[in-house]
Amino acid sequence: MIGRLNHVAIAVPDLAAATAQYAGTLGASVRPPQDEPDHGVTVVFIDLPNTKIELLYPLGENSPIQGFLDKNPSGGIHHICYEVDDILAARDRLQAAGARVLGSGEPKIGAHGKPVLFLHPKDFNGCLIELEQA
Amino acid sequence: MIGRLNHVAIAVPDLAAATAQYAGTLGASVRPPQDEPDHGVTVVFIDLPNTKIELLYPLGENSPIQGFLDKNPSGGIHHICYEVDDILAARDRLQAAGARVLGSGEPKIGAHGKPVLFLHPKDFNGCLIELEQA
């Protein structure tokens, strides 16, 4: 069912410093920052040859990653995203297996303009998993 | 400098259950478990179309991931691995930029039989980064 690893998302406490580190020290291909007010984050995409890294920084007052940064002041890996062909079929299969989908269970439109869902970390080895319809 | 994302490593508290979940519920291509006594882990590789997931489970008394599981009993994302062409050149560049390399600074032979180094999470947004010479 799961396909490509679409991205690894890293929450960072200083977006400019993290961007400069990936572009400079690590020599990666880094895109300009992009505000995603609907998701409460500013995102910097880093293009690797086979997948992407997303640097996440809080935007606005109720950012979903502020709590994570409060607990992890140095930052950390926030989630990983697997692609699926059919997000509703994936959701139904996961729920039938007893896994919890976060929120209402209805897909939202994610930062890439595609339907996404998040799965409960406690049901997946402590990892927050995003599913994105490819 | 950094190339492909070689893998995402997830430490898991129950290797059989995690393997069954990836093979069954998530429908991924899962290889048989592989003991790595030199690294104190049993590893299950999950082949995604563009990269790999490594499930890590402690092996032996001094496993380097036991402490992580003690702090994160549900498991969690342990590290990410970027490929580099020349690990010694990568190390020198990182150290010149003030980043800390873990251990002696000399590459070890990793679970894939290739030279690897780990970078200090505090210098990389709270992420433990493995570099592997591709």
PDB file of C-alpha atoms in Angstrom:
ATOM      1  CA  MET A   1       0.000   0.000   0.000  1.00  0.00           C
ATOM      2  CA  ILE A   2       2.535   2.642   0.964  1.00  0.00           C
ATOM      3  CA  GLY A   3       4.646   3.921  -1.891  1.00  0.00           C
ATOM      4  CA  ARG A   4       7.473   6.439  -1.977  1.00  0.00           C
ATOM      5  CA  LEU A   5       8.767   8.272   1.059  1.00  0.00           C
ATOM      6  CA  ASN A   6       7.540  11.719   0.062  1.00  0.00           C
ATOM      7  CA  HIS A   7       9.480  13.628   2.731  1.00  0.00           C
ATOM      8  CA  VAL A   8      10.976  13.742   6.196  1.00  0.00           C
ATOM      9  CA  ALA A   9       9.838  16.791   8.167  1.00  0.00           C
ATOM     10  CA  ILE A  10      12.206  18.367  10.674  1.00  0.00           C
ATOM     11  CA  ALA A  11      10.958  21.014  13.110  1.00  0.00           C
ATOM     12  CA  VAL A  12      13.647  23.636  13.636  1.00  0.00           C
ATOM     13  CA  PRO A  13      14.005  26.411  16.211  1.00  0.00           C
ATOM     14  CA  ASP A  14      15.796  28.805  13.818  1.00  0.00           C
ATOM     15  CA  LEU A  15      14.693  28.512  10.210  1.00  0.00           C
ATOM     16  CA  ALA A  16      17.330  30.852   8.781  1.00  0.00           C
ATOM     17  CA  ALA A  17      20.145  29.016  10.550  1.00  0.00           C
ATOM     18  CA  ALA A  18      18.851  25.576   9.550  1.00  0.00           C
ATOM     19  CA  THR A  19      18.393  26.699   5.943  1.00  0.00           C
ATOM     20  CA  ALA A  20      21.894  28.150   5.830  1.00  0.00           C
ATOM     21  CA  GLN A  21      23.306  24.938   7.298  1.00  0.00           C
ATOM     22  CA  TYR A  22      21.625  22.705   4.714  1.00  0.00           C
ATOM     23  CA  ALA A  23      22.514  25.025   1.821  1.00  0.00           C
ATOM     24  CA  GLY A  24      26.040  25.728   3.017  1.00  0.00           C
ATOM     25  CA  THR A  25      27.606  23.153   5.302  1.00  0.00           C
ATOM     26  CA  LEU A  26      25.599  20.214   3.962  1.00  0.00           C
ATOM     27  CA  GLY A  27      25.642  21.503   0.373  1.00  0.00           C
ATOM     28  CA  ALA A  28      22.034  20.636  -0.419  1.00  0.00           C
ATOM     29  CA  SER A  29      19.598  22.231  -2.853  1.00  0.00           C
ATOM     30  CA  VAL A  30      17.326  24.442  -0.757  1.00  0.00           C
ATOM     31  CA  ARG A  31      14.208  26.310  -1.947  1.00  0.00           C
ATOM     32  CA  PRO A  32      13.009  29.680  -0.595  1.00  0.00           C
ATOM     33  CA  PRO A  33      10.825  29.648   2.544  1.00  0.00           C
ATOM     34  CA  GLN A  34       7.100  29.314   1.941  1.00  0.00           C
ATOM     35  CA  ASP A  35       4.423  30.413   4.421  1.00  0.00           C
ATOM     36  CA  GLU A  36       1.572  27.961   4.855  1.00  0.00           C
ATOM     37  CA  PRO A  37      -0.895  29.911   7.013  1.00  0.00           C
ATOM     38  CA  ASP A  38      -3.529  27.165   6.733  1.00  0.00           C
ATOM     39  CA  HIS A  39      -1.080  24.762   8.378  1.00  0.00           C
ATOM     40  CA  GLY A  40       0.532  27.168  10.829  1.00  0.00           C
ATOM     41  CA  VAL A  41       4.021  26.621   9.473  1.00  0.00           C
ATOM     42  CA  THR A  42       6.674  28.179   7.328  1.00  0.00           C
ATOM     43  CA  VAL A  43       8.295  25.463   5.231  1.00  0.00           C
ATOM     44  CA  VAL A  44      11.654  25.205   3.511  1.00  0.00           C
ATOM     45  CA  PHE A  45      11.919  22.321   1.061  1.00  0.00           C
ATOM     46  CA  ILE A  46      15.285  20.676   0.544  1.00  0.00           C
ATOM     47  CA  ASP A  47      15.509  18.622  -2.634  1.00  0.00           C
ATOM     48  CA  LEU A  48      17.557  15.463  -2.327  1.00  0.00           C
ATOM     49  CA  PRO A  49      18.007  13.262  -5.407  1.00  0.00           C
ATOM     50  CA  ASN A  50      15.381  10.759  -4.242  1.00  0.00           C
ATOM     51  CA  THR A  51      13.111  12.568  -1.764  1.00  0.00           C
ATOM     52  CA  LYS A  52      12.662  15.829   0.134  1.00  0.00           C
ATOM     53  CA  ILE A  53      13.397  17.196   3.568  1.00  0.00           C
ATOM     54  CA  GLU A  54      10.911  19.744   4.898  1.00  0.00           C
ATOM     55  CA  LEU A  55      12.134  22.165   7.506  1.00  0.00           C
ATOM     56  CA  LEU A  56       9.161  23.331   9.590  1.00  0.00           C
ATOM     57  CA  TYR A  57       8.987  26.515  11.618  1.00  0.00           C
ATOM     58  CA  PRO A  58       5.928  27.813  13.516  1.00  0.00           C
ATOM     59  CA  LEU A  59       3.761  30.441  11.811  1.00  0.00           C
ATOM     60  CA  GLY A  60       1.069  32.272  13.767  1.00  0.00           C
ATOM     61  CA  GLU A  61      -0.292  31.708  17.228  1.00  0.00           C
ATOM     62  CA  ASN A  62      -1.617  28.156  17.080  1.00  0.00           C
ATOM     63  CA  SER A  63       1.054  26.412  15.121  1.00  0.00           C
ATOM     64  CA  PRO A  64       0.773  22.631  15.413  1.00  0.00           C
ATOM     65  CA  ILE A  65       4.536  22.370  15.806  1.00  0.00           C
ATOM     66  CA  GLN A  66       4.964  24.878  18.647  1.00  0.00           C
ATOM     67  CA  GLY A  67       4.306  22.210  21.286  1.00  0.00           C
ATOM     68  CA  PHE A  68       6.853  19.926  19.673  1.00  0.00           C
ATOM     69  CA  LEU A  69       9.491  22.669  19.773  1.00  0.00           C
ATOM     70  CA  ASP A  70       8.610  23.479  23.386  1.00  0.00           C
ATOM     71  CA  LYS A  71       9.366  19.849  24.243  1.00  0.00           C
ATOM     72  CA  ASN A  72      12.350  19.646  21.879  1.00  0.00           C
ATOM     73  CA  PRO A  73      14.043  23.051  21.948  1.00  0.00           C
ATOM     74  CA  SER A  74      16.862  21.948  19.621  1.00  0.00           C
ATOM     75  CA  GLY A  75      14.277  20.731  17.091  1.00  0.00           C
ATOM     76  CA  GLY A  76      13.835  17.198  15.851  1.00  0.00           C
ATOM     77  CA  ILE A  77      12.263  14.920  13.301  1.00  0.00           C
ATOM     78  CA  HIS A  78       8.561  15.733  13.421  1.00  0.00           C
ATOM     79  CA  HIS A  79       7.042  13.278  10.947  1.00  0.00           C
ATOM     80  CA  ILE A  80       7.600  11.171   7.865  1.00  0.00           C
ATOM     81  CA  CYS A  81       5.277  11.110   4.870  1.00  0.00           C
ATOM     82  CA  TYR A  82       4.437   8.053   2.796  1.00  0.00           C
ATOM     83  CA  GLU A  83       2.642   8.320  -0.518  1.00  0.00           C
ATOM     84  CA  VAL A  84      -0.480   6.277  -1.209  1.00  0.00           C
ATOM     85  CA  ASP A  85      -2.497   5.936  -4.394  1.00  0.00           C
ATOM     86  CA  ASP A  86      -5.912   6.294  -2.787  1.00  0.00           C
ATOM     87  CA  ILE A  87      -6.086   8.035   0.554  1.00  0.00           C
ATOM     88  CA  LEU A  88      -9.645   6.992   1.381  1.00  0.00           C
ATOM     89  CA  ALA A  89      -8.896   3.344   0.676  1.00  0.00           C
ATOM     90  CA  ALA A  90      -5.741   3.650   2.791  1.00  0.00           C
ATOM     91  CA  ARG A  91      -7.681   5.204   5.656  1.00  0.00           C
ATOM     92  CA  ASP A  92     -10.319   2.507   5.569  1.00  0.00           C
ATOM     93  CA  ARG A  93      -7.716  -0.249   5.520  1.00  0.00           C
ATOM     94  CA  LEU A  94      -5.851   1.286   8.463  1.00  0.00           C
ATOM     95  CA  GLN A  95      -8.970   1.863  10.512  1.00  0.00           C
ATOM     96  CA  ALA A  96     -10.115  -1.702   9.823  1.00  0.00           C
ATOM     97  CA  ALA A  97      -6.760  -2.828  11.273  1.00  0.00           C
ATOM     98  CA  GLY A  98      -7.446  -0.796  14.415  1.00  0.00           C
ATOM     99  CA  ALA A  99      -5.085   2.118  13.700  1.00  0.00           C
ATOM    100  CA  ARG A 100      -6.162   5.603  14.667  1.00  0.00           C
ATOM    101  CA  VAL A 101      -6.315   8.434  12.154  1.00  0.00           C
ATOM    102  CA  LEU A 102      -5.890  11.889  13.698  1.00  0.00           C
ATOM    103  CA  GLY A 103      -8.588  14.558  13.543  1.00  0.00           C
ATOM    104  CA  SER A 104     -11.934  13.961  11.878  1.00  0.00           C
ATOM    105  CA  GLY A 105     -10.631  11.177   9.659  1.00  0.00           C
ATOM    106  CA  GLU A 106     -11.408  13.244   6.571  1.00  0.00           C
ATOM    107  CA  PRO A 107      -8.353  14.116   4.435  1.00  0.00           C
ATOM    108  CA  LYS A 108      -7.214  17.740   4.389  1.00  0.00           C
ATOM    109  CA  ILE A 109      -5.333  19.472   1.642  1.00  0.00           C
ATOM    110  CA  GLY A 110      -1.665  19.426   2.645  1.00  0.00           C
ATOM    111  CA  ALA A 111       1.261  21.729   1.962  1.00  0.00           C
ATOM    112  CA  HIS A 112       1.693  20.230  -1.521  1.00  0.00           C
ATOM    113  CA  GLY A 113      -1.946  20.790  -2.492  1.00  0.00           C
ATOM    114  CA  LYS A 114      -2.801  17.103  -2.172  1.00  0.00           C
ATOM    115  CA  PRO A 115      -5.057  15.214   0.271  1.00  0.00           C
ATOM    116  CA  VAL A 116      -3.295  14.143   3.455  1.00  0.00           C
ATOM    117  CA  LEU A 117      -4.039  12.349   6.706  1.00  0.00           C
ATOM    118  CA  PHE A 118      -1.975  11.871   9.847  1.00  0.00           C
ATOM    119  CA  LEU A 119      -1.819   8.609  11.804  1.00  0.00           C
ATOM    120  CA  HIS A 120      -1.547   8.290  15.567  1.00  0.00           C
ATOM    121  CA  PRO A 121       2.108   7.916  16.616  1.00  0.00           C
ATOM    122  CA  LYS A 122       1.236   5.464  19.387  1.00  0.00           C
ATOM    123  CA  ASP A 123      -0.123   3.068  16.777  1.00  0.00           C
ATOM    124  CA  PHE A 124       3.017   3.349  14.613  1.00  0.00           C
ATOM    125  CA  ASN A 125       6.116   2.845  16.767  1.00  0.00           C
ATOM    126  CA  GLY A 126       6.101   6.380  18.137  1.00  0.00           C
ATOM    127  CA  CYS A 127       6.317   7.914  14.627  1.00  0.00           C
ATOM    128  CA  LEU A 128       3.929  10.534  13.393  1.00  0.00           C
ATOM    129  CA  ILE A 129       3.097   9.334   9.874  1.00  0.00           C
ATOM    130  CA  GLU A 130       1.539  11.512   7.206  1.00  0.00           C
ATOM    131  CA  LEU A 131      -0.108   9.822   4.241  1.00  0.00           C
ATOM    132  CA  GLU A 132      -0.295  11.850   1.045  1.00  0.00           C
ATOM    133  CA  GLN A 133      -2.278  10.866  -2.007  1.00  0.00           C
ATOM    134  CA  ALA A 134       0.372  10.913  -4.720  1.00  0.00           C
TER     135      ALA A 134
ATOM    136  CA  MET B   1      27.527  17.554  -0.608  1.00  0.00           C
ATOM    137  CA  ILE B   2      24.759  15.334   0.749  1.00  0.00           C
ATOM    138  CA  GLY B   3      23.173  13.046  -1.808  1.00  0.00           C
ATOM    139  CA  ARG B   4      20.316  10.574  -1.508  1.00  0.00           C
ATOM    140  CA  LEU B   5      18.431   9.893   1.674  1.00  0.00           C
ATOM    141  CA  ASN B   6      19.703   6.361   2.233  1.00  0.00           C
ATOM    142  CA  HIS B   7      17.230   5.463   4.980  1.00  0.00           C
ATOM    143  CA  VAL B   8      15.124   6.530   7.924  1.00  0.00           C
ATOM    144  CA  ALA B   9      15.772   4.414  11.032  1.00  0.00           C
ATOM    145  CA  ILE B  10      12.930   3.754  13.449  1.00  0.00           C
ATOM    146  CA  ALA B  11      13.610   2.187  16.851  1.00  0.00           C
ATOM    147  CA  VAL B  12      10.782  -0.170  17.777  1.00  0.00           C
ATOM    148  CA  PRO B  13       9.854  -1.876  21.052  1.00  0.00           C
ATOM    149  CA  ASP B  14       8.465  -5.008  19.378  1.00  0.00           C
ATOM    150  CA  LEU B  15      10.223  -5.985  16.162  1.00  0.00           C
ATOM    151  CA  ALA B  16       7.817  -8.771  15.204  1.00  0.00           C
ATOM    152  CA  ALA B  17       4.796  -6.525  15.651  1.00  0.00           C
ATOM    153  CA  ALA B  18       6.371  -3.625  13.752  1.00  0.00           C
ATOM    154  CA  THR B  19       7.439  -5.923  10.928  1.00  0.00           C
ATOM    155  CA  ALA B  20       3.969  -7.434  10.693  1.00  0.00           C
ATOM    156  CA  GLN B  21       2.433  -3.969  10.644  1.00  0.00           C
ATOM    157  CA  TYR B  22       4.627  -2.744   7.787  1.00  0.00           C
ATOM    158  CA  ALA B  23       4.200  -5.960   5.806  1.00  0.00           C
ATOM    159  CA  GLY B  24       0.502  -6.318   6.498  1.00  0.00           C
ATOM    160  CA  THR B  25      -1.381  -3.154   7.390  1.00  0.00           C
ATOM    161  CA  LEU B  26       0.932  -0.816   5.491  1.00  0.00           C
ATOM    162  CA  GLY B  27       1.520  -3.281   2.649  1.00  0.00           C
ATOM    163  CA  ALA B  28       5.235  -2.637   2.267  1.00  0.00           C
ATOM    164  CA  SER B  29       8.027  -4.910   1.052  1.00  0.00           C
ATOM    165  CA  VAL B  30       9.796  -6.163   4.184  1.00  0.00           C
ATOM    166  CA  ARG B  31      13.018  -8.204   4.336  1.00  0.00           C
ATOM    167  CA  PRO B  32      13.828 -10.843   6.990  1.00  0.00           C
ATOM    168  CA  PRO B  33      15.404  -9.637  10.256  1.00  0.00           C
ATOM    169  CA  GLN B  34      19.181  -9.391  10.262  1.00  0.00           C
ATOM    170  CA  ASP B  35      21.315  -9.463  13.410  1.00  0.00           C
ATOM    171  CA  GLU B  36      24.115  -6.909  13.477  1.00  0.00           C
ATOM    172  CA  PRO B  37      26.086  -7.888  16.598  1.00  0.00           C
ATOM    173  CA  ASP B  38      28.814  -5.333  15.859  1.00  0.00           C
ATOM    174  CA  HIS B  39      26.183  -2.586  16.058  1.00  0.00           C
ATOM    175  CA  GLY B  40      24.075  -4.026  18.861  1.00  0.00           C
ATOM    176  CA  VAL B  41      20.913  -4.114  16.771  1.00  0.00           C
ATOM    177  CA  THR B  42      18.635  -6.412  14.862  1.00  0.00           C
ATOM    178  CA  VAL B  43      17.528  -4.674  11.692  1.00  0.00           C
ATOM    179  CA  VAL B  44      14.556  -5.151   9.407  1.00  0.00           C
ATOM    180  CA  PHE B  45      14.838  -3.344   6.092  1.00  0.00           C
ATOM    181  CA  ILE B  46      11.700  -2.094   4.405  1.00  0.00           C
ATOM    182  CA  ASP B  47      12.133  -1.320   0.731  1.00  0.00           C
ATOM    183  CA  LEU B  48      10.170   1.669  -0.490  1.00  0.00           C
ATOM    184  CA  PRO B  49      10.371   2.611  -4.174  1.00  0.00           C
ATOM    185  CA  ASN B  50      12.823   5.459  -3.510  1.00  0.00           C
ATOM    186  CA  THR B  51      14.530   4.726  -0.176  1.00  0.00           C
ATOM    187  CA  LYS B  52      14.510   2.363   2.803  1.00  0.00           C
ATOM    188  CA  ILE B  53      13.104   2.287   6.291  1.00  0.00           C
ATOM    189  CA  GLU B  54      15.220   0.468   8.877  1.00  0.00           C
ATOM    190  CA  LEU B  55      13.457  -0.922  11.901  1.00  0.00           C
ATOM    191  CA  LEU B  56      15.949  -1.160  14.767  1.00  0.00           C
ATOM    192  CA  TYR B  57      15.646  -3.412  17.792  1.00  0.00           C
ATOM    193  CA  PRO B  58      18.247  -3.849  20.552  1.00  0.00           C
ATOM    194  CA  LEU B  59      20.601  -6.839  20.322  1.00  0.00           C
ATOM    195  CA  GLY B  60      22.826  -7.778  23.246  1.00  0.00           C
ATOM    196  CA  GLU B  61      23.561  -5.977  26.485  1.00  0.00           C
ATOM    197  CA  ASN B  62      24.997  -2.675  25.328  1.00  0.00           C
ATOM    198  CA  SER B  63      22.787  -1.816  22.423  1.00  0.00           C
ATOM    199  CA  PRO B  64      23.148   1.831  21.410  1.00  0.00           C
ATOM    200  CA  ILE B  65      19.381   2.101  20.996  1.00  0.00           C
ATOM    201  CA  GLN B  66      18.360   0.747  24.394  1.00  0.00           C
ATOM    202  CA  GLY B  67      18.612   4.175  25.993  1.00  0.00           C
ATOM    203  CA  PHE B  68      16.481   5.661  23.225  1.00  0.00           C
ATOM    204  CA  LEU B  69      13.772   3.046  23.810  1.00  0.00           C
ATOM    205  CA  ASP B  70      13.948   3.601  27.566  1.00  0.00           C
ATOM    206  CA  LYS B  71      13.176   7.282  26.921  1.00  0.00           C
ATOM    207  CA  ASN B  72      10.669   6.520  24.148  1.00  0.00           C
ATOM    208  CA  PRO B  73       8.870   3.314  25.116  1.00  0.00           C
ATOM    209  CA  SER B  74       6.582   3.429  22.050  1.00  0.00           C
ATOM    210  CA  GLY B  75       9.628   3.753  19.793  1.00  0.00           C
ATOM    211  CA  GLY B  76      10.417   6.638  17.490  1.00  0.00           C
ATOM    212  CA  ILE B  77      12.504   7.910  14.617  1.00  0.00           C
ATOM    213  CA  HIS B  78      16.087   7.318  15.691  1.00  0.00           C
ATOM    214  CA  HIS B  79      18.137   8.786  12.850  1.00  0.00           C
ATOM    215  CA  ILE B  80      18.222   9.647   9.164  1.00  0.00           C
ATOM    216  CA  CYS B  81      21.053   8.722   6.837  1.00  0.00           C
ATOM    217  CA  TYR B  82      22.364  10.864   3.999  1.00  0.00           C
ATOM    218  CA  GLU B  83      24.730   9.498   1.388  1.00  0.00           C
ATOM    219  CA  VAL B  84      27.995  11.270   0.613  1.00  0.00           C
ATOM    220  CA  ASP B  85      30.577  10.511  -2.074  1.00  0.00           C
ATOM    221  CA  ASP B  86      33.620  10.873   0.162  1.00  0.00           C
ATOM    222  CA  ILE B  87      33.116  10.434   3.876  1.00  0.00           C
ATOM    223  CA  LEU B  88      36.488  11.813   4.929  1.00  0.00           C
ATOM    224  CA  ALA B  89      36.013  14.958   2.841  1.00  0.00           C
ATOM    225  CA  ALA B  90      32.512  15.298   4.295  1.00  0.00           C
ATOM    226  CA  ARG B  91      33.830  14.934   7.833  1.00  0.00           C
ATOM    227  CA  ASP B  92      36.548  17.527   7.293  1.00  0.00           C
ATOM    228  CA  ARG B  93      34.083  19.992   5.789  1.00  0.00           C
ATOM    229  CA  LEU B  94      31.648  19.542   8.685  1.00  0.00           C
ATOM    230  CA  GLN B  95      34.309  19.838  11.339  1.00  0.00           C
ATOM    231  CA  ALA B  96      35.699  22.967   9.652  1.00  0.00           C
ATOM    232  CA  ALA B  97      32.175  24.415   9.963  1.00  0.00           C
ATOM    233  CA  GLY B  98      32.207  23.656  13.698  1.00  0.00           C
ATOM    234  CA  ALA B  99      29.912  20.611  13.639  1.00  0.00           C
ATOM    235  CA  ARG B 100      30.666  17.714  15.951  1.00  0.00           C
ATOM    236  CA  VAL B 101      31.194  14.195  14.686  1.00  0.00           C
ATOM    237  CA  LEU B 102      30.370  11.500  17.267  1.00  0.00           C
ATOM    238  CA  GLY B 103      32.967   9.043  18.548  1.00  0.00           C
ATOM    239  CA  SER B 104      36.565   9.129  17.437  1.00  0.00           C
ATOM    240  CA  GLY B 105      35.803  10.887  14.171  1.00  0.00           C
ATOM    241  CA  GLU B 106      37.050   7.888  12.212  1.00  0.00           C
ATOM    242  CA  PRO B 107      34.423   6.207  10.010  1.00  0.00           C
ATOM    243  CA  LYS B 108      33.197   2.766  11.048  1.00  0.00           C
ATOM    244  CA  ILE B 109      31.784   0.101   8.787  1.00  0.00           C
ATOM    245  CA  GLY B 110      28.004   0.376   9.015  1.00  0.00           C
ATOM    246  CA  ALA B 111      25.180  -2.121   8.669  1.00  0.00           C
ATOM    247  CA  HIS B 112      25.442  -1.965   4.859  1.00  0.00           C
ATOM    248  CA  GLY B 113      29.189  -2.710   4.861  1.00  0.00           C
ATOM    249  CA  LYS B 114      30.076   0.885   3.989  1.00  0.00           C
ATOM    250  CA  PRO B 115      31.906   3.593   5.976  1.00  0.00           C
ATOM    251  CA  VAL B 116      29.629   5.667   8.183  1.00  0.00           C
ATOM    252  CA  LEU B 117      29.829   8.523  10.668  1.00  0.00           C
ATOM    253  CA  PHE B 118      27.228  10.018  12.994  1.00  0.00           C
ATOM    254  CA  LEU B 119      26.840  13.754  13.600  1.00  0.00           C
ATOM    255  CA  HIS B 120      25.894  15.377  16.887  1.00  0.00           C
ATOM    256  CA  PRO B 121      22.111  15.984  17.051  1.00  0.00           C
ATOM    257  CA  LYS B 122      22.540  19.288  18.879  1.00  0.00           C
ATOM    258  CA  ASP B 123      24.435  20.642  15.889  1.00  0.00           C
ATOM    259  CA  PHE B 124      21.731  19.493  13.428  1.00  0.00           C
ATOM    260  CA  ASN B 125      18.309  20.629  14.652  1.00  0.00           C
ATOM    261  CA  GLY B 126      17.963  17.812  17.153  1.00  0.00           C
ATOM    262  CA  CYS B 127      18.352  15.127  14.449  1.00  0.00           C
ATOM    263  CA  LEU B 128      20.836  12.329  14.686  1.00  0.00           C
ATOM    264  CA  ILE B 129      22.346  12.222  11.185  1.00  0.00           C
ATOM    265  CA  GLU B 130      24.294   9.292   9.800  1.00  0.00           C
ATOM    266  CA  LEU B 131      26.504   9.871   6.790  1.00  0.00           C
ATOM    267  CA  GLU B 132      27.212   6.848   4.622  1.00  0.00           C
ATOM    268  CA  GLN B 133      29.748   6.749   1.836  1.00  0.00           C
ATOM    269  CA  ALA B 134      27.663   5.664  -1.137  1.00  0.00           C
TER     270      ALA B 134
END
